[in-house]
Steps between C-alpha positions, in 0.01 A plus 500: 500500500591157629573207282345215685398141438783460254626154445852383583806599303475174319185631324548551129485855351181418310336384823602827669350702211168322539496581872552869431220509241262335742584763763405778262834678484538759224668403183797740533575387854452142390751553224753629753447212739504258211846612398624479861371149546640397166840594642482371854243229450678334216823538692358315801326238298766428240814518714711189399639263769869435437632147563768439764866453413740216582871470435652224289664194660803341337518128417637279778717187482648303790401298805145442612464832685490843335463824684394712659483665155421873501178631341395866476127575466301823467163649404362849431177455698578223755745528785790253449421334832155406364628336185457124494759260357427148375709250303432198281750224413473339158660184645342428837692171533818708512368809680173425683296792628619421853855570382428860393497770768502882500671740736575868536255789531372802313664547164795272585391138489684165469420153366667175612478168315569160658494201266346166595762258642684293242362692202696664219385681186357839405180691558364841403385699802239771434464767770185715496441829688138609551381845615182597685312557173579151369758625252796261460855482368720192460867407487624154397839334537651152459642304794722198429610249764813314393594317822277301734512223759222262606543302820246241387172384650442477874544150639352296781702220655473271800742538788803286441481554123693734273379759248678533167488870413516585129554862402517616140670808364449689173794718403475719192746761622710420194861498608647344189690175558860454393527210256765322292434249220853495350374513144761770431794368702601548862279813540736653757582183697864432583654154466781389734698174514688445826681188375500291186411601150122528507334831561139510610389709205291542188383169349299422188288253699206647691132488594441732206807528287798588723593491867769556756671169566812299549571151365639232730797339329560250780814664631581615850487878487498545877286722723310773315547361156322798342219747547307785336410832663215727395535865420384730786126450564266705720406308815187578702402380848340187358630347180397201290753328277374267228723300267506187282763240586634200310726280713667189360770405751599264775323513834550778754845486655661422167348763276332783690288798390446814707283812468620805697449874534712788626409848621859621552630483144612139529702522823269247666239264359177357645407146394133465393538167314176297509548148632308360204765640265771288663281189498445524122863484392427208267165645391608606148173690447426872502339590834374840621591614852358792697685640801390778736758687702496814711768765524549850629408709197811610314566681178651189344566135568656205320382147418751217460464145365798291617595153381742275691655171401648296780654201322672406177223287359204488291213741485157395388404270215456595137550840336489840674682384810529775761276779630306755292292803607242688289211750527612677817245744647538712815175657619426720802213352703294626796585445865247360748449523875236317706392609847465357757773257396555289813263224385613498134771281351618796289415869516647616169339254258165505322367170638594429863352234724324632812508291818293728719304368797257791515311712252750736335482780245809497278619794290721465195681810380657501154751753372557527127845559351386858435417555869123454475363360830167315527352265759208266557351300786400137546345348812562148622220395734590217736216281624551282809556133433305287750658235717369166625558381856712185522321165539665206674543159342243243610525118537188291577355156448241437233151578623610799708316826451692811401404863431706808419424867558757705311604850599625765255587867540250588226325365194343173400656160566551214257667166558619199305548137603749269330326179612119493478489137616525609867141625493504863381484658156800591291430871548259740665454843651456628854529274799493119485193368676520189718563185300584140577846394385527200270775245441389160372857390425773349709745794498473859614354750255642854496311801365704814444279803557563851364304806619506849344315827559411746222413868544466753214688269271788459743572137593674396819784258526362149530478354848557125480438218741461122482217272607616141562228236527606155621278197441299350786692211663357149474333355811667234718849428618782472257824348631406602851467867405176699494469779244295804597436831326613826643142577600482183709279284274 
């Protein structure tokens, strides 16, 4: 006996029973088939679809690029090559969708994140794997960007002009600065007096409560009166030294202050004294100075503040005569490199001036003290500046007709006239149509003309020329001499 016209395996057991009854099968045989279909039918119909699997991804912290990060996916029913990966960023300003890409194949996949230029912060990234039956699994992780550089907005300039580039950096890489406030004494600094009685040392006068300082007693203590040297400090490639200074002395050459550093344990010293420090010898006010200096990274370096007196007189007015230092901070800072650099006035600063004559794409690369490297681009578009063809000076008698057809390399033409009494307006645009010159006086009238061309906001250098209009001579003979105009009238 054939079982025919049965429905698909997705048919429910009750539906199958009804079919058998309609076909007239005997009850005992029906009972047998019923039990079979209860086993296989329910198995086909009720088989559960298992969701895919995806491995966990650890939290990420660093520069703006992460990955490729490894991901392992799998599924009981779907081949790994047919599994689909998607990702969503909770902070699309930091990680836009265009900055998330997948790689790999089969069960071994990768994800790569690239942060938007100049952006720092954190975002949760949720990765979803989907199988052929629509079942999904997810894995989420946090990505934190702690160092970023922005080259600034693109600029458009006219040829012959400069572009002032302005990059900004955000550095949260958290190398702790080394700082000294002298609230508890010298804090590891060493005081040395080369001559005289005054050491450059701990003083109860400061831009807080205490400071490093040396009074000026008005005596001649010779070269290198005294100085203080820091304890060993870690130097990076780029370093920033900040300190408060109080100087109440004679002018430079009599009482001198110097700021220096050493990378060879004090055998040699490099002078980094700001010029403004020397010019404020009589300032007698607390002033904050910030100095950047670059070194070959070493395990340790030294900072020295040195005070010289060159005569046997004076010092500054009032109390607290001498030089005092407080709130010293040494901080590692990023390094910068611009390319191409030939048209820049500096290639290792944040804000160079570009003097390019053609459209140029500049790249700034920043390296954090922790070795994180990021870069960004800025384009300077150079538009041509038009030029105006030279116009010769003109001298005519009143009543003469003149006209000017100006020629420029591009753009629209505008002109100005310093003397409207000669018969043309004080300003206008385009060519100057024929006009009759005027001079009702007795002396020559001079009109200084200036012509410019403008194209796309770029203005040419002014082309100048003069129109001289002499009055008509009076009729008759004067003292035996006849006056005639240049045009013969």
